[in-house]
CSV table of C-alpha atoms and ligand atoms in Angstrom, one decimal:
chain,number,residue,atom,x,y,z
A,15,UNK,CA,41.2,5.3,7.0
A,16,UNK,CA,37.7,5.9,5.8
A,17,UNK,CA,38.7,5.8,2.1
A,18,UNK,CA,40.7,2.6,2.4
A,19,UNK,CA,37.7,0.9,4.1
A,20,UNK,CA,35.4,2.2,1.3
A,21,UNK,CA,37.5,0.2,-1.2
A,22,UNK,CA,36.7,-3.0,0.6
A,23,UNK,CA,32.9,-2.6,0.1
A,24,UNK,CA,31.8,-3.7,-3.4
A,25,UNK,CA,29.5,-1.3,-5.2
A,26,UNK,CA,25.8,-1.8,-4.9
A,27,UNK,CA,24.4,-3.6,-7.9
A,28,UNK,CA,22.6,-1.5,-10.5
A,29,UNK,CA,19.1,-2.8,-9.7
A,30,UNK,CA,19.5,-1.8,-6.1
A,31,UNK,CA,20.1,1.8,-6.9
A,32,UNK,CA,16.9,3.8,-6.4
A,33,UNK,CA,16.5,7.4,-7.4
A,34,UNK,CA,12.8,7.7,-8.4
A,35,UNK,CA,10.1,6.6,-5.9
A,36,UNK,CA,9.0,3.1,-7.0
A,37,UNK,CA,5.4,2.7,-8.0
A,38,UNK,CA,2.7,0.8,-6.1
A,39,UNK,CA,1.1,-2.4,-7.4
A,40,UNK,CA,-2.6,-1.4,-7.3
A,41,UNK,CA,-4.2,2.0,-6.3
A,42,UNK,CA,-7.0,0.1,-4.5
A,43,UNK,CA,-4.5,-1.0,-1.8
A,44,UNK,CA,-1.6,1.4,-1.7
A,45,UNK,CA,0.0,3.0,1.4
A,46,UNK,CA,1.3,6.1,-0.3
A,47,UNK,CA,0.6,7.6,-3.7
A,48,UNK,CA,3.7,9.7,-3.8
A,49,UNK,CA,5.9,9.8,-7.0
A,50,UNK,CA,8.9,11.5,-5.5
A,51,UNK,CA,11.0,11.4,-2.4
A,52,UNK,CA,10.1,14.0,0.2
A,53,UNK,CA,11.9,17.3,-0.6
A,54,UNK,CA,13.5,17.4,2.8
A,55,UNK,CA,14.7,13.9,2.5
A,56,UNK,CA,16.2,14.6,-0.9
A,57,UNK,CA,18.0,17.7,0.5
A,58,UNK,CA,19.3,15.7,3.5
A,59,UNK,CA,20.6,13.0,1.2
A,60,UNK,CA,22.4,15.5,-0.9
A,61,UNK,CA,24.1,16.9,2.2
A,62,UNK,CA,24.9,13.5,3.5
A,63,UNK,CA,28.6,12.8,3.9
A,64,UNK,CA,28.4,9.1,4.4
A,65,UNK,CA,27.7,9.1,8.1
A,66,UNK,CA,24.1,8.0,7.3
A,67,UNK,CA,25.7,5.1,5.4
A,68,UNK,CA,25.1,2.6,8.1
A,69,UNK,CA,21.3,2.8,7.9
A,70,UNK,CA,19.5,-0.4,8.3
A,71,UNK,CA,15.8,-1.2,8.5
A,72,UNK,CA,14.4,-4.4,9.9
A,73,UNK,CA,11.8,-6.3,7.7
A,74,UNK,CA,9.9,-9.3,9.1
A,75,UNK,CA,8.2,-11.8,6.8
A,76,UNK,CA,5.4,-13.8,8.3
A,77,UNK,CA,2.7,-16.2,7.1
A,78,UNK,CA,1.5,-19.8,7.0
A,79,UNK,CA,3.9,-22.6,6.3
A,80,UNK,CA,4.5,-23.4,2.6
A,81,UNK,CA,3.1,-20.0,1.3
A,82,UNK,CA,6.5,-19.1,-0.2
A,83,UNK,CA,8.2,-16.7,2.2
A,84,UNK,CA,11.7,-18.2,1.9
A,85,UNK,CA,11.2,-18.5,-1.9
A,86,UNK,CA,10.2,-14.8,-2.2
A,87,UNK,CA,13.3,-13.7,-0.2
A,88,UNK,CA,15.6,-16.1,-2.1
A,89,UNK,CA,14.3,-14.9,-5.5
A,90,UNK,CA,15.1,-11.3,-4.5
A,91,UNK,CA,18.4,-11.8,-2.6
A,92,UNK,CA,19.9,-14.7,-4.5
A,93,UNK,CA,17.9,-14.6,-7.7
A,94,UNK,CA,17.2,-18.4,-7.5
A,95,UNK,CA,14.2,-20.6,-7.0
A,96,UNK,CA,14.1,-24.1,-5.5
A,97,UNK,CA,11.0,-26.2,-6.3
A,98,UNK,CA,11.7,-28.5,-3.3
A,99,UNK,CA,10.2,-27.5,0.0
A,100,UNK,CA,12.6,-27.1,2.9
A,101,UNK,CA,10.8,-25.7,5.9
A,102,UNK,CA,12.4,-22.8,7.7
A,103,UNK,CA,13.4,-23.8,11.2
A,104,UNK,CA,12.9,-20.9,13.5
A,105,UNK,CA,14.3,-17.8,11.7
A,106,UNK,CA,16.8,-16.9,9.1
A,107,UNK,CA,17.9,-13.5,7.7
A,108,UNK,CA,19.5,-11.8,4.7
A,109,UNK,CA,21.0,-8.3,4.5
A,110,UNK,CA,20.3,-6.6,1.2
A,111,UNK,CA,22.2,-3.4,0.2
A,112,UNK,CA,20.7,-0.5,-1.6
A,113,UNK,CA,21.6,3.0,-2.6
A,114,UNK,CA,18.7,5.3,-2.3
A,115,UNK,CA,18.9,8.9,-3.5
A,116,UNK,CA,22.7,8.4,-3.3
A,117,UNK,CA,22.7,7.2,0.3
A,118,UNK,CA,23.8,3.6,1.2
A,119,UNK,CA,21.0,1.7,2.8
A,120,UNK,CA,20.4,-1.8,4.0
A,121,UNK,CA,17.3,-4.0,4.5
A,122,UNK,CA,17.7,-6.7,7.1
A,123,UNK,CA,15.1,-9.2,5.9
A,124,UNK,CA,14.0,-11.8,8.6
A,125,UNK,CA,12.5,-15.0,7.2
A,126,UNK,CA,10.3,-16.7,9.8
A,127,UNK,CA,9.0,-20.2,10.1
A,128,UNK,CA,5.3,-20.8,9.3
A,129,UNK,CA,5.1,-24.1,11.2
A,130,UNK,CA,3.3,-23.9,14.5
A,131,UNK,CA,6.0,-25.7,16.4
A,132,UNK,CA,8.5,-22.9,15.6
A,133,UNK,CA,6.2,-20.0,16.2
A,134,UNK,CA,7.5,-19.1,19.6
A,135,UNK,CA,11.1,-19.0,18.3
A,136,UNK,CA,10.1,-16.9,15.3
A,137,UNK,CA,8.0,-14.5,17.3
A,138,UNK,CA,11.0,-13.5,19.5
A,139,UNK,CA,12.3,-11.8,16.4
A,140,UNK,CA,9.3,-9.6,15.5
A,141,UNK,CA,10.4,-6.7,17.8
A,142,UNK,CA,11.6,-3.5,16.1
A,143,UNK,CA,10.2,-4.3,12.7
A,144,UNK,CA,10.0,-1.2,10.5
A,145,UNK,CA,8.3,-3.3,7.9
A,146,UNK,CA,6.0,-6.3,8.3
A,147,UNK,CA,5.3,-8.4,5.2
A,148,UNK,CA,2.4,-10.8,5.6
A,149,UNK,CA,2.4,-13.5,3.0
A,150,UNK,CA,-0.3,-15.8,1.6
A,151,UNK,CA,-0.6,-18.3,-1.3
A,152,UNK,CA,-2.8,-17.1,-4.2
A,153,UNK,CA,-3.5,-20.8,-4.9
A,154,UNK,CA,-4.6,-21.5,-1.4
A,155,UNK,CA,-7.2,-19.0,-0.2
A,156,UNK,CA,-7.3,-20.3,3.4
A,157,UNK,CA,-3.8,-18.9,3.9
A,158,UNK,CA,-5.3,-15.4,3.2
A,159,UNK,CA,-7.7,-15.9,6.1
A,160,UNK,CA,-4.8,-16.5,8.4
A,161,UNK,CA,-2.9,-13.3,7.5
A,162,UNK,CA,-4.8,-11.2,10.0
A,163,UNK,CA,-3.7,-13.4,12.9
A,164,UNK,CA,-0.1,-13.3,11.7
A,165,UNK,CA,-0.2,-9.6,11.5
A,166,UNK,CA,-1.8,-9.3,14.9
A,167,UNK,CA,1.0,-11.4,16.4
A,168,UNK,CA,3.7,-9.3,14.8
A,169,UNK,CA,2.1,-6.0,15.7
A,170,UNK,CA,1.8,-7.1,19.4
A,171,UNK,CA,5.7,-7.0,19.6
A,172,UNK,CA,5.9,-3.5,18.0
A,173,UNK,CA,5.0,0.1,18.9
A,174,UNK,CA,1.7,1.1,17.5
A,175,UNK,CA,1.9,2.7,14.0
A,176,UNK,CA,5.7,2.1,13.9
A,177,UNK,CA,5.7,-0.4,11.0
A,178,UNK,CA,4.7,-0.4,7.3
A,179,UNK,CA,2.5,-3.3,6.6
A,180,UNK,CA,2.4,-5.2,3.3
A,181,UNK,CA,0.1,-8.1,2.2
A,182,UNK,CA,1.7,-10.2,-0.5
A,183,UNK,CA,0.0,-13.0,-2.5
A,184,UNK,CA,2.6,-15.4,-3.8
A,185,UNK,CA,2.7,-18.1,-6.5
A,186,UNK,CA,1.0,-15.9,-9.1
A,187,UNK,CA,2.3,-18.3,-11.8
A,188,UNK,CA,0.1,-21.1,-10.4
A,189,UNK,CA,-3.2,-19.4,-10.9
A,190,UNK,CA,-5.0,-18.2,-14.1
A,191,UNK,CA,-5.4,-14.4,-14.6
A,192,UNK,CA,-9.2,-14.8,-13.8
A,193,UNK,CA,-8.5,-16.6,-10.5
A,194,UNK,CA,-5.8,-14.1,-9.6
A,195,UNK,CA,-8.2,-11.2,-10.3
A,196,UNK,CA,-10.9,-12.8,-8.1
A,197,UNK,CA,-8.5,-13.5,-5.3
A,198,UNK,CA,-7.0,-10.1,-5.5
A,199,UNK,CA,-10.5,-8.6,-4.8
A,200,UNK,CA,-10.6,-10.4,-1.5
A,201,UNK,CA,-6.9,-9.7,-0.8
A,202,UNK,CA,-7.4,-6.0,-1.4
A,203,UNK,CA,-10.3,-6.0,1.1
A,204,UNK,CA,-8.1,-7.7,3.6
A,205,UNK,CA,-5.3,-5.2,2.9
A,206,UNK,CA,-7.5,-2.3,3.5
A,207,UNK,CA,-8.7,-3.7,6.8
A,208,UNK,CA,-5.1,-4.4,7.8
A,209,UNK,CA,-3.9,-1.0,6.6
A,210,UNK,CA,-1.5,-2.8,4.3
A,211,UNK,CA,-0.3,-2.2,0.8
A,212,UNK,CA,-1.1,-5.2,-1.5
A,213,UNK,CA,1.2,-7.0,-4.0
A,214,UNK,CA,0.8,-10.2,-6.1
A,215,UNK,CA,4.1,-11.9,-7.0
A,216,UNK,CA,5.8,-15.1,-8.2
A,217,UNK,CA,9.1,-16.3,-6.8
A,218,UNK,CA,9.2,-18.9,-9.6
A,219,UNK,CA,9.1,-16.4,-12.5
A,220,UNK,CA,10.3,-13.4,-10.5
A,221,UNK,CA,7.2,-11.4,-11.5
A,222,UNK,CA,7.0,-8.2,-9.4
A,223,UNK,CA,9.6,-9.4,-6.9
A,224,UNK,CA,12.2,-6.7,-7.6
A,225,UNK,CA,9.5,-4.0,-7.9
A,226,UNK,CA,8.0,-5.1,-4.6
A,227,UNK,CA,11.2,-5.0,-2.6
A,228,UNK,CA,12.2,-1.7,-4.2
A,229,UNK,CA,9.0,-0.3,-2.9
A,230,UNK,CA,9.6,-1.7,0.5
A,231,UNK,CA,13.1,-0.3,0.6
A,232,UNK,CA,12.0,3.2,-0.6
A,233,UNK,CA,9.1,3.5,1.9
A,234,UNK,CA,11.3,2.2,4.8
A,235,UNK,CA,14.2,4.4,3.8
A,236,UNK,CA,12.1,7.6,3.6
A,237,UNK,CA,10.5,6.9,7.0
A,238,UNK,CA,13.8,6.3,8.7
A,239,UNK,CA,15.3,9.5,7.1
A,240,UNK,CA,12.3,11.5,8.3
A,241,UNK,CA,12.8,10.1,11.8
A,242,UNK,CA,16.4,11.0,11.7
A,243,UNK,CA,15.6,14.5,10.6
A,244,UNK,CA,13.1,14.8,13.4
A,245,UNK,CA,15.8,13.7,15.9
A,246,UNK,CA,18.5,16.0,14.6
A,247,UNK,CA,16.2,19.0,14.4
A,248,UNK,CA,14.9,18.1,17.9
A,249,UNK,CA,12.1,20.3,19.0
A,250,UNK,CA,11.7,21.9,15.6
A,251,UNK,CA,10.4,19.0,13.5
A,252,UNK,CA,7.0,17.6,14.0
A,253,UNK,CA,5.0,15.1,12.1
A,254,UNK,CA,1.4,16.2,12.1
A,255,UNK,CA,-1.8,14.4,11.4
A,256,UNK,CA,-2.2,13.0,7.9
A,257,UNK,CA,1.5,12.4,7.6
A,258,UNK,CA,2.3,16.1,7.1
A,259,UNK,CA,5.9,17.1,7.9
A,260,UNK,CA,6.6,20.6,9.2
A,261,UNK,CA,10.1,21.7,9.6
A,262,UNK,CA,11.5,25.0,10.7
A,263,UNK,CA,13.2,27.2,8.0
A,264,UNK,CA,16.7,27.6,9.5
A,265,UNK,CA,17.4,24.0,10.1
A,266,UNK,CA,15.8,22.4,7.1
A,267,UNK,CA,17.0,24.8,4.3
A,268,UNK,CA,13.6,25.8,3.1
A,269,UNK,CA,13.7,28.3,0.2
A,270,UNK,CA,13.5,32.0,1.0
A,271,UNK,CA,9.9,33.3,1.4
A,272,UNK,CA,8.5,30.2,3.1
A,273,UNK,CA,8.3,30.4,6.8
A,274,UNK,CA,7.5,26.7,7.0
A,275,UNK,CA,7.6,23.7,4.7
A,276,UNK,CA,4.5,21.6,4.8
A,277,UNK,CA,4.6,18.7,2.3
A,278,UNK,CA,2.2,15.8,2.1
A,279,UNK,CA,3.9,12.4,2.1
A,280,UNK,CA,1.0,10.7,0.4
B,5,GTP,N1,5.0,-22.4,-8.5
B,5,GTP,C1,5.5,-21.7,-7.5
B,5,GTP,N2,5.9,-22.4,-6.4
B,5,GTP,C2,6.4,-21.7,-5.3
B,5,GTP,C3,6.5,-20.2,-5.4
B,5,GTP,N3,6.9,-19.8,-4.2
B,5,GTP,C4,7.2,-20.9,-3.5
B,5,GTP,N4,6.9,-22.0,-4.1
B,5,GTP,C5,7.0,-23.4,-3.7
B,5,GTP,O1,6.2,-23.6,-2.5
B,5,GTP,C6,6.9,-24.4,-1.6
B,5,GTP,C7,7.0,-23.7,-0.2
B,5,GTP,O2,7.9,-22.6,-0.4
B,5,GTP,P1,8.7,-21.9,0.8
B,5,GTP,O3,9.3,-20.7,0.3
B,5,GTP,O4,9.7,-22.9,1.4
B,5,GTP,O5,7.6,-21.7,1.9
B,5,GTP,P2,7.7,-21.0,3.3
B,5,GTP,O6,6.6,-20.0,3.4
B,5,GTP,O7,9.1,-20.4,3.5
B,5,GTP,O8,7.5,-22.2,4.3
B,5,GTP,P3,8.0,-22.3,5.9
B,5,GTP,O9,9.4,-22.0,5.9
B,5,GTP,O10,7.6,-23.7,6.3
B,5,GTP,O11,7.2,-21.3,6.6
B,5,GTP,C8,8.2,-24.8,-2.2
B,5,GTP,O12,8.1,-26.1,-2.8
B,5,GTP,C9,8.4,-23.7,-3.3
B,5,GTP,O13,9.2,-24.2,-4.4
B,5,GTP,C10,6.0,-19.6,-6.6
B,5,GTP,O14,6.0,-18.3,-6.7
B,5,GTP,N5,5.5,-20.4,-7.6
B,6,MG,MG1,10.6,-20.8,4.8
């Protein structure tokens, strides 16, 4: 039964297969400087029999109207770009399939409306976001000022410290390198205050779009795997301060000689 169902699912496209941890955009505003997946996560992925295949993380994209949220998502999910503006009404979502360290994984990407009149509809979908992407327009600096409010609204609907936060400057193609660099300085300051990782992208040219979503997927995947390991090992796993993970030997297959694994995530 299982194998016949497997045949119905087309393979994940090559550029959605992640085996190395994708790199950050700038070290000045980076959530985690890791270069590899956590050892326990890799081990769990190798043991995985496919039951973790239904993994899905919720991503919510917020920001002012016209900043390019829909365009960013469409560039990544459909590889297209529409120069005409069609306002998002309420919310919309896409599911994007990945394979991370051999394990099938999905991002459910929620595109929300930036227009004030749709805000109460859109905010009903903020709950349970593992990732919050706050978007502004590199060519319209005022939209950066509004990102903190968008983030605050999204965080209000979620448990404290339960979401990864990204700040994304869009329309990189519309600004010169000098303007981009200047705006990035402000954006990086904002990102640090918001405890967000920063990226500059262009939906028009596609610059940094795949890299950005690969990074989102890898961070969200690892976090959800760690949560699952914590759950399955129950009392034994504990995430300590500074993102240290400590897992007992018998359950987590730690090499002989170590009484405890203690690996920094960042
Ligand atoms: N040159 C350029 N234009 C862009 C880019 N991204 C979006 N745009 C344009 O900006 C306009 C707004 O883009 P949308 O993606 O619809 O904006 P939005 O944030 O989804 O807007 P709402 O749905 O109203 O919240 C459209 O005309 C897009 O073609 C980009 O990277 N470069
Ligand atoms: Mg939109």
